[in-house]
PDB file of C-alpha atoms in Angstrom:
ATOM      1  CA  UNK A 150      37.547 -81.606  84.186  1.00  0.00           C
ATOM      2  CA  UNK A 151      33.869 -82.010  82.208  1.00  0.00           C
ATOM      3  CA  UNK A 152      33.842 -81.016  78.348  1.00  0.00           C
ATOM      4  CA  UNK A 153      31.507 -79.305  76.600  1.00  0.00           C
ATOM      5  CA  UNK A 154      31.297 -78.872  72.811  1.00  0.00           C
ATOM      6  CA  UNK A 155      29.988 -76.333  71.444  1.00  0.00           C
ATOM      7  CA  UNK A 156      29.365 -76.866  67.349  1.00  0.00           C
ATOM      8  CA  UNK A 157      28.605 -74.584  64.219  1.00  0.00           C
ATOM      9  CA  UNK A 158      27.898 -75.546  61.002  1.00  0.00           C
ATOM     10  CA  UNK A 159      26.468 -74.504  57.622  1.00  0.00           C
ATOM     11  CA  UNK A 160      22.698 -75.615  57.005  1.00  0.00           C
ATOM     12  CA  UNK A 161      21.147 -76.165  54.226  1.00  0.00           C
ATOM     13  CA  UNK A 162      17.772 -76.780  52.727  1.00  0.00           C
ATOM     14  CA  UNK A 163      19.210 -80.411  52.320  1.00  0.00           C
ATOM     15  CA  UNK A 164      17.880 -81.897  55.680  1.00  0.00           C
ATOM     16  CA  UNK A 165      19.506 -85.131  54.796  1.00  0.00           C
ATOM     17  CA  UNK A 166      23.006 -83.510  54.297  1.00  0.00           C
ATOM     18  CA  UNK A 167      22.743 -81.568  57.273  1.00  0.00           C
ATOM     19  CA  UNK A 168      22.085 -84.702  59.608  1.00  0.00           C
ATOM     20  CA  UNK A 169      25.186 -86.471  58.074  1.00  0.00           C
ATOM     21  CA  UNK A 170      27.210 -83.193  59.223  1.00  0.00           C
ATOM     22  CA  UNK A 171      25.654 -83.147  62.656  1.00  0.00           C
ATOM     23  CA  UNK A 172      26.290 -86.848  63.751  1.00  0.00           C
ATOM     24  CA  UNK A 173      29.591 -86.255  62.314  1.00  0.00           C
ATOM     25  CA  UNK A 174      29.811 -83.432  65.348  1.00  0.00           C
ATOM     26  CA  UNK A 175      27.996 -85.709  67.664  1.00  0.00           C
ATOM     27  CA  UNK A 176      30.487 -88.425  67.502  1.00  0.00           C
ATOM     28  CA  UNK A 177      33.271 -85.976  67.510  1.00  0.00           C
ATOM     29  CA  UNK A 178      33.225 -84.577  70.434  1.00  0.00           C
ATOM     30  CA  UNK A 179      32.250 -87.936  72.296  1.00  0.00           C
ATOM     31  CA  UNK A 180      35.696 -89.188  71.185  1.00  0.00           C
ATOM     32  CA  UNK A 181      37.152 -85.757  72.530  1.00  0.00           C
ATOM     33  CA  UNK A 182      35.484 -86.792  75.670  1.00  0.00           C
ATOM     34  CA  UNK A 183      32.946 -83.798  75.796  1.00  0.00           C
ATOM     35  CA  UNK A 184      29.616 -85.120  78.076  1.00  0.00           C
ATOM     36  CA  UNK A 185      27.212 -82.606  76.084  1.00  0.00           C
ATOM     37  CA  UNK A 186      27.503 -81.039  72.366  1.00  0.00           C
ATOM     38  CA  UNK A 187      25.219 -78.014  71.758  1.00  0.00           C
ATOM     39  CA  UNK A 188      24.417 -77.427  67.920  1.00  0.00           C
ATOM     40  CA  UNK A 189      22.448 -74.246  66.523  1.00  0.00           C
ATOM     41  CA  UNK A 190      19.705 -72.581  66.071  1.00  0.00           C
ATOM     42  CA  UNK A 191      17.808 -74.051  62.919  1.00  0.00           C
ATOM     43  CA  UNK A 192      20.272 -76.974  62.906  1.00  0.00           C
ATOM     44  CA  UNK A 193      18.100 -79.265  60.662  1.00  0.00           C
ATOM     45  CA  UNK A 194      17.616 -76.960  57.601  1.00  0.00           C
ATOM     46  CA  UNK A 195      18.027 -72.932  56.616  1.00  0.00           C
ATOM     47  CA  UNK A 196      15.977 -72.578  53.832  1.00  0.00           C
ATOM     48  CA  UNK A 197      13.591 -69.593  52.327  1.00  0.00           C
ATOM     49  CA  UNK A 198      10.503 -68.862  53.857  1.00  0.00           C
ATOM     50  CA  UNK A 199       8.628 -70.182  51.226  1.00  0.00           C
ATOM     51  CA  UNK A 200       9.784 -73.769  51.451  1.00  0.00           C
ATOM     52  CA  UNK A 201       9.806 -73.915  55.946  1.00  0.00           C
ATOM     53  CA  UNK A 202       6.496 -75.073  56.029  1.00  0.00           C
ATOM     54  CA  UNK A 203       6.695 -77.940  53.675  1.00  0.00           C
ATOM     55  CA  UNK A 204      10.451 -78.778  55.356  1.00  0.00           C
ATOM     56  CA  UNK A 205       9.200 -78.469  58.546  1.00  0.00           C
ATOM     57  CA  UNK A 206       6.681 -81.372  58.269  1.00  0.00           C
ATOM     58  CA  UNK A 207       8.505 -83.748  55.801  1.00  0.00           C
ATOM     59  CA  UNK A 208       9.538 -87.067  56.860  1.00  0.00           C
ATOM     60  CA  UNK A 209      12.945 -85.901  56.491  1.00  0.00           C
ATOM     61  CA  UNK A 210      12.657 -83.660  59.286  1.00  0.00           C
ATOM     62  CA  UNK A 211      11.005 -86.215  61.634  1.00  0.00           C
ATOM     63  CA  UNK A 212      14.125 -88.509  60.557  1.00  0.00           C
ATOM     64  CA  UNK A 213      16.558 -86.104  61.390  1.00  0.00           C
ATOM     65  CA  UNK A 214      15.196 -85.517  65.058  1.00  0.00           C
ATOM     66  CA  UNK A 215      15.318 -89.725  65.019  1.00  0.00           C
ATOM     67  CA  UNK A 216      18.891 -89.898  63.713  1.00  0.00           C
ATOM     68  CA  UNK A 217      20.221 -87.055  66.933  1.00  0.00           C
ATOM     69  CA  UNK A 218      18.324 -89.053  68.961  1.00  0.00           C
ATOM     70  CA  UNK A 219      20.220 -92.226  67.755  1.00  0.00           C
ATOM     71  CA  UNK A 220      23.456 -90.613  67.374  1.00  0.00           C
ATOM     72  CA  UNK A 221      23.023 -89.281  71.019  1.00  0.00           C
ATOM     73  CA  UNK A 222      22.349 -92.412  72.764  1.00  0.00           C
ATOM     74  CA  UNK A 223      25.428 -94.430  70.003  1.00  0.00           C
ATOM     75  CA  UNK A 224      27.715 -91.835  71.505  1.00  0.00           C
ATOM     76  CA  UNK A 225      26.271 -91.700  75.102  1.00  0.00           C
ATOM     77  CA  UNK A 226      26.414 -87.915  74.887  1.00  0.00           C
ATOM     78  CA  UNK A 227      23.690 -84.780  75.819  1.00  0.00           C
ATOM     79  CA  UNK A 228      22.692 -82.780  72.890  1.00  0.00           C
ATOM     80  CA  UNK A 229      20.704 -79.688  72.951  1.00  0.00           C
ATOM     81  CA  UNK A 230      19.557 -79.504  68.955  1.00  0.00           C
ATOM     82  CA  UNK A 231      17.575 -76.200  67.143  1.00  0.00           C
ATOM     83  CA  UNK A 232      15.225 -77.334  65.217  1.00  0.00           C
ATOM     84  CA  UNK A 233      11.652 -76.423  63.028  1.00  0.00           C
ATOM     85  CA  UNK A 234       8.717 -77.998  65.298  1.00  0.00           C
ATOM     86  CA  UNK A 235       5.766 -78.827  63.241  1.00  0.00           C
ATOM     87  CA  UNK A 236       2.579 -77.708  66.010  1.00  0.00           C
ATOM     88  CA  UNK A 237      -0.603 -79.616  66.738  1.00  0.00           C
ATOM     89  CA  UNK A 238      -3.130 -80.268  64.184  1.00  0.00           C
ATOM     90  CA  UNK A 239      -5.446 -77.402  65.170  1.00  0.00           C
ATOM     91  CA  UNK A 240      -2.674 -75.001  65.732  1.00  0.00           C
ATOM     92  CA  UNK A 241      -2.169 -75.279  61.250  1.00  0.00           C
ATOM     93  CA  UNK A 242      -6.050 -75.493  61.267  1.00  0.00           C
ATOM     94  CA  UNK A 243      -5.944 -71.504  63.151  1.00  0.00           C
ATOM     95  CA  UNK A 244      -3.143 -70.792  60.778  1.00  0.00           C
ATOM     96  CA  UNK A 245      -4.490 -71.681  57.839  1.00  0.00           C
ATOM     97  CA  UNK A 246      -7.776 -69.661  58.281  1.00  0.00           C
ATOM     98  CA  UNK A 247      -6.049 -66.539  59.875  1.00  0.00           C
ATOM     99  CA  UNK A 248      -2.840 -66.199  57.545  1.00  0.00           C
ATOM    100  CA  UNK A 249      -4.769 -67.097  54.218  1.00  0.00           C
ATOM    101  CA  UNK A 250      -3.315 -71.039  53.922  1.00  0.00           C
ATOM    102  CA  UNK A 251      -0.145 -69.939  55.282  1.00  0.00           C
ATOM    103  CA  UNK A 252       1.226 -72.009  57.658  1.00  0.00           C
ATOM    104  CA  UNK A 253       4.129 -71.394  60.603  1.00  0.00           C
ATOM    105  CA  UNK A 254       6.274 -73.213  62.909  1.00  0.00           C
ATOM    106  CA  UNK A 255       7.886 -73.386  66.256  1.00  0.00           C
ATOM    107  CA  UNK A 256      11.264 -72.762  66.230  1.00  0.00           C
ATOM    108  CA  UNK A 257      12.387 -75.222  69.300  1.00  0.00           C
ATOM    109  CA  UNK A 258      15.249 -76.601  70.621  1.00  0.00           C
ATOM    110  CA  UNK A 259      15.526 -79.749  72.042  1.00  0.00           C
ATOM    111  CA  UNK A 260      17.459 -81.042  75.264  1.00  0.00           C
ATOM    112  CA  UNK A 261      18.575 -84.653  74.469  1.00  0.00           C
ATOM    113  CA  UNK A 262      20.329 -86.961  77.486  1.00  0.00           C
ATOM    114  CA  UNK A 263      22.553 -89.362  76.795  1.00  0.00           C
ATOM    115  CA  UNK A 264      20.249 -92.495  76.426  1.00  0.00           C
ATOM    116  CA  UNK A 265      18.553 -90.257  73.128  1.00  0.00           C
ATOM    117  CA  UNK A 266      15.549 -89.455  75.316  1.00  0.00           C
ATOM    118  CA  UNK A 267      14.092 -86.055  74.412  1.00  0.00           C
ATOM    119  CA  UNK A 268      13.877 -84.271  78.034  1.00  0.00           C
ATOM    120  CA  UNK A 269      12.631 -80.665  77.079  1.00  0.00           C
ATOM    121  CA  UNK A 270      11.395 -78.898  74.028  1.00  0.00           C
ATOM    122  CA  UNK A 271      12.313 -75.008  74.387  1.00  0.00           C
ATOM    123  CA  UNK A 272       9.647 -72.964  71.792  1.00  0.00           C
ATOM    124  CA  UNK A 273      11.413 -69.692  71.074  1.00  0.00           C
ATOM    125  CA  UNK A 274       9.207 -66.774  73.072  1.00  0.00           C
ATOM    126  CA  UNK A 275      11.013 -63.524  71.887  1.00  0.00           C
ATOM    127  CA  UNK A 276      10.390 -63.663  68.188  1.00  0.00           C
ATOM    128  CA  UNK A 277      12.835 -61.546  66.145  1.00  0.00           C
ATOM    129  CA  UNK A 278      10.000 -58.757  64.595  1.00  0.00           C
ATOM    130  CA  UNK A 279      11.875 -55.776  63.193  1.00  0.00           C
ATOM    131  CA  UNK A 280       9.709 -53.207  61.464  1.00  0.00           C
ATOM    132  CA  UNK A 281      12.051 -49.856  60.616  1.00  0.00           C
ATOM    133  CA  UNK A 282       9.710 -46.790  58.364  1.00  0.00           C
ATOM    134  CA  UNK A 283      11.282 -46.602  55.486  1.00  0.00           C
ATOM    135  CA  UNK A 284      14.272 -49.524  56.207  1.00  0.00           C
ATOM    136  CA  UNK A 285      14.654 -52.860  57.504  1.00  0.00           C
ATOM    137  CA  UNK A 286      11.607 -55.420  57.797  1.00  0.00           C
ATOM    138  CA  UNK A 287      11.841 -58.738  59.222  1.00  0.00           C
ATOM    139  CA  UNK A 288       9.018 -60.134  60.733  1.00  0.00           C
ATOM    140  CA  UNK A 289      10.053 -63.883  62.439  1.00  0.00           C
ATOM    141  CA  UNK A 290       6.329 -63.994  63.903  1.00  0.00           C
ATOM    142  CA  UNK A 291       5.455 -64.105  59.778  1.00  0.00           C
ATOM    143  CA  UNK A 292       6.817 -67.926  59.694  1.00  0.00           C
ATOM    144  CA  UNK A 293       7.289 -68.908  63.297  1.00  0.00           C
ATOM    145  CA  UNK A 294       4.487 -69.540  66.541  1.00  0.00           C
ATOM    146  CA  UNK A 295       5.286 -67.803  69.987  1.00  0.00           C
ATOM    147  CA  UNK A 296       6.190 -70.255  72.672  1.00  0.00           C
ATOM    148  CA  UNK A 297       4.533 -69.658  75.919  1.00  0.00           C
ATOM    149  CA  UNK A 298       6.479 -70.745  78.382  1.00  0.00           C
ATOM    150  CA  UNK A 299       9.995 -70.749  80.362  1.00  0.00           C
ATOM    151  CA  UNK A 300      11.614 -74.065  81.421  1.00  0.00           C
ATOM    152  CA  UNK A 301      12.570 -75.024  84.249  1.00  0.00           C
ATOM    153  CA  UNK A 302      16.819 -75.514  84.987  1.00  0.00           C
ATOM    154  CA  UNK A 303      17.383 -78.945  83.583  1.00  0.00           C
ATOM    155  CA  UNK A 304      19.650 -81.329  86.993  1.00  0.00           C
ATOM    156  CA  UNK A 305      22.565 -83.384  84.760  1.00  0.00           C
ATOM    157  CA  UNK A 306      23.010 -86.787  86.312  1.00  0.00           C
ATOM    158  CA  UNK A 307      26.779 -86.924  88.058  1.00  0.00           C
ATOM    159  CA  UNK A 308      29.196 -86.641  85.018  1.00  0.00           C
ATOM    160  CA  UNK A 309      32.469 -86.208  86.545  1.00  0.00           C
ATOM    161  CA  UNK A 310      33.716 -87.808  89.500  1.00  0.00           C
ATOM    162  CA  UNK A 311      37.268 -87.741  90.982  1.00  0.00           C
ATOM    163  CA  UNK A 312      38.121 -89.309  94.368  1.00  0.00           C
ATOM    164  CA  UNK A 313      35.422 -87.735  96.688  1.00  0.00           C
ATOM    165  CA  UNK A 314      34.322 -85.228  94.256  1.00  0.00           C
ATOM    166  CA  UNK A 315      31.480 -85.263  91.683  1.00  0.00           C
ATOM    167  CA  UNK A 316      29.475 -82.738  89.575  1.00  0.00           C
ATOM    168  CA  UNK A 317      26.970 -82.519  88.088  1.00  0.00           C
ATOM    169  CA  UNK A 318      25.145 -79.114  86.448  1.00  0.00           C
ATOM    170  CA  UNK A 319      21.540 -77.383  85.618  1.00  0.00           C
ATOM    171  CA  UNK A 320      20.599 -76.371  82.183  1.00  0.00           C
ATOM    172  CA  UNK A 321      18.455 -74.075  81.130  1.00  0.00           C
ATOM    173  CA  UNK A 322      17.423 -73.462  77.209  1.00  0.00           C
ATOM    174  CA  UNK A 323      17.502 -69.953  75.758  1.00  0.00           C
ATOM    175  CA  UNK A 324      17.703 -68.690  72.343  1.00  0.00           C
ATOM    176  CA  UNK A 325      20.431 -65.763  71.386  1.00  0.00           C
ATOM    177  CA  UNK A 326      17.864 -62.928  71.425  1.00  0.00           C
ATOM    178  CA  UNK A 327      16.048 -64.279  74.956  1.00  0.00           C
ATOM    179  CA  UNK A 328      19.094 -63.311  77.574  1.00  0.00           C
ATOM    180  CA  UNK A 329      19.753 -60.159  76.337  1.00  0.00           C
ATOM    181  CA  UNK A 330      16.483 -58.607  78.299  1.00  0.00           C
ATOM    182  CA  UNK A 331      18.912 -59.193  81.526  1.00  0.00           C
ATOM    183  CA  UNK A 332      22.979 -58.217  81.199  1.00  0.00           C
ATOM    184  CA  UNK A 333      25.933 -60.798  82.366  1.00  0.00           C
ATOM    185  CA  UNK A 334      26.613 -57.920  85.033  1.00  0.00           C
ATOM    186  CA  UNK A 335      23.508 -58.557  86.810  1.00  0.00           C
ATOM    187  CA  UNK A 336      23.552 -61.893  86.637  1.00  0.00           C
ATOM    188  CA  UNK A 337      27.283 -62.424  87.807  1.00  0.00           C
ATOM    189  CA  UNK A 338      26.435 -61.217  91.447  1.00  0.00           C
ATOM    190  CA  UNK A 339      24.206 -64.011  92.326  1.00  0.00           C
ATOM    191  CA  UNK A 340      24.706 -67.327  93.907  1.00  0.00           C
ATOM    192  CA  UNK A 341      25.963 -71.032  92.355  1.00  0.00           C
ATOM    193  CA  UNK A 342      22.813 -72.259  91.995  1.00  0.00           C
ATOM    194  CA  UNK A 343      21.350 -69.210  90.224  1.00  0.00           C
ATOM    195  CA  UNK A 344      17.619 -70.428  88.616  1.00  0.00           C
ATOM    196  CA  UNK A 345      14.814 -69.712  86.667  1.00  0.00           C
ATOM    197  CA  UNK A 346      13.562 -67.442  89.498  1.00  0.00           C
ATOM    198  CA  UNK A 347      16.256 -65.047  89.621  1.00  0.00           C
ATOM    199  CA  UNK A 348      15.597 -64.801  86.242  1.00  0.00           C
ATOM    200  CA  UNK A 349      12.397 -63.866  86.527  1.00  0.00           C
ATOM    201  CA  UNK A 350      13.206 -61.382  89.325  1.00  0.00           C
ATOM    202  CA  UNK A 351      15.765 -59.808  87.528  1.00  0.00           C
ATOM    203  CA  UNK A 352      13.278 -59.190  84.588  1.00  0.00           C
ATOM    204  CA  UNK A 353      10.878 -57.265  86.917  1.00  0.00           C
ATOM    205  CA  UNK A 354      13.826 -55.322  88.871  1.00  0.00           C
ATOM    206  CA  UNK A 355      14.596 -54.011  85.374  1.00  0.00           C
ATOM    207  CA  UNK A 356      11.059 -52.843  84.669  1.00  0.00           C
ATOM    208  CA  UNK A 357       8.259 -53.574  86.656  1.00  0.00           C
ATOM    209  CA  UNK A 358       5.600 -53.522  83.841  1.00  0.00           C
ATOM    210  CA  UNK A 359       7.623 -55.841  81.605  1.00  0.00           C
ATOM    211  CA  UNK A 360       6.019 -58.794  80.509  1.00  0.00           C
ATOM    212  CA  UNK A 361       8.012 -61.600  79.889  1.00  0.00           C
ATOM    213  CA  UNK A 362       6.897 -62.220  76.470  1.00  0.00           C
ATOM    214  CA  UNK A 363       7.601 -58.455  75.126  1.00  0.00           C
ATOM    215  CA  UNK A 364      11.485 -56.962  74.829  1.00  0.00           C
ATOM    216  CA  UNK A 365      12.013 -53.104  74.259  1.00  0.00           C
ATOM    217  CA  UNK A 366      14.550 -51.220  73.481  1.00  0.00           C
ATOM    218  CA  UNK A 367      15.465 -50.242  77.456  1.00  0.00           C
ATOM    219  CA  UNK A 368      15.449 -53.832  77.974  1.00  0.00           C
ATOM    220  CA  UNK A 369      18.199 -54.574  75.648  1.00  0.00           C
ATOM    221  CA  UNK A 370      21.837 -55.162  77.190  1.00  0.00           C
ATOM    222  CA  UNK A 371      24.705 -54.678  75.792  1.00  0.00           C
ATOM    223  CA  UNK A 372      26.063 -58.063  76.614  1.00  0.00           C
ATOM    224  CA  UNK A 373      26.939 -61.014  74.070  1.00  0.00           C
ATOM    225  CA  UNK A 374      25.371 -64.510  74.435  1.00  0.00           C
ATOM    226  CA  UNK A 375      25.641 -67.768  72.202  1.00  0.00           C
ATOM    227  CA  UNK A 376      22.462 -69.716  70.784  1.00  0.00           C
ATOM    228  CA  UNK A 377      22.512 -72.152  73.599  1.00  0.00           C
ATOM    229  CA  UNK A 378      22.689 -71.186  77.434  1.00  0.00           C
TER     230      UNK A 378
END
């Protein structure tokens, strides 16, 4: 049998208090024997908007991606992290000029392998904008960049082997609001070794003028999904 662990815990804006907790989780569920932990959304700080920008490219933030990376390879354990992803130089140039100084973020998770080697970087591409007349307004695309792309199914290295038989798996990176545009029902049906392009198909089968980077309201399903995937 492989274990998985599958981790929650209470940010704060402390970055340094919240990388204690998650190596504490880290080396948990190696002893428990789990092969791969996968910790939230926004793992390395929760904090208002007002401060995610400066958080996002403190030191303390680059030493917290460093000390999962460490804690990964000390434990010999996969980690898929949530995390706030400073972008490139010109990216907070853009910003700064469009959004009057302001500047924004990727909101990424990362796919780390056992030897603390960063294999993927997921940006988030269905940003949570909610803008209800008269009610509710939350606008994610206020503090956070668009990703632009879908990754392809991560292949595990063999993790469990038992006389003739070994497995291994394929991971692919979504955030809680990206699987919803496709129901568990639909996605049941199809073979094993079901992949980023029956993903895609089933996206167009639903509507054949979706584009990927847009969710409506027929889109939505009714299913339930965790942060990681």
């Amino acid at each position: 049998m492989v274990l998985a662990a599958v981790a929650q815990l209470k940010s704060t804006s402390v970055i340094a208090d919240n990388l204690a907790a998650s190596v504490s989780l880290i080396r948990s569920a190696a002893l428990a024997g789990a092969k791969a932990i996968f910790l939230p959304e926004a793992t390395d700080f929760i904090a208002p908007t007002a401060q995610v920008a400066s958080l996002t490219r403190s030191q303390d933030n680059a030493t917290f991606v460093q000390g999962i990376q460490s804690a990964a390879k000390e434990a010999a354990i996969w980690v898929s992290v949530g995390i706030h992803e400073p972008p490139s130089a010109q990216q907070d140039e853009k910003d700064s000029a469009d959004n009057r100084g302001r500047l924004r973020c990727y909101n990424t998770q990362l796919l780390i392998d056992q030897t603390g080697a960063i294999l993927d970087r997921y940006r988030k591409l269905h940003l949570f904008d909610v803008d209800i007349k008269g009610g509710l307004k939350i606008l994610e695309s206020d503090s956070t960049i668009k990703g632009n792309e879908l990754l392809t199914p991560r292949q595990t290295p063999l993790v469990y082997r038992q006389r003739s038989d070994s497995v291994s798996f394929k991971l692919l990176t979504l955030f809680f609001f990206d699987p919803r545009v496709v129901a568990h029902s639909d996605i049941q049906p199809y073979k094993p070794t079901f992949c980023l392009a029956d993903i895609v198909s089933l996206l167009r089968a639903k509507n054949s003028n979706l584009a990927l980077d847009r969710i409506t309201d027929k889109n939505l399903a009714s299913s339930s999904a965790s942060h990681c995937h």
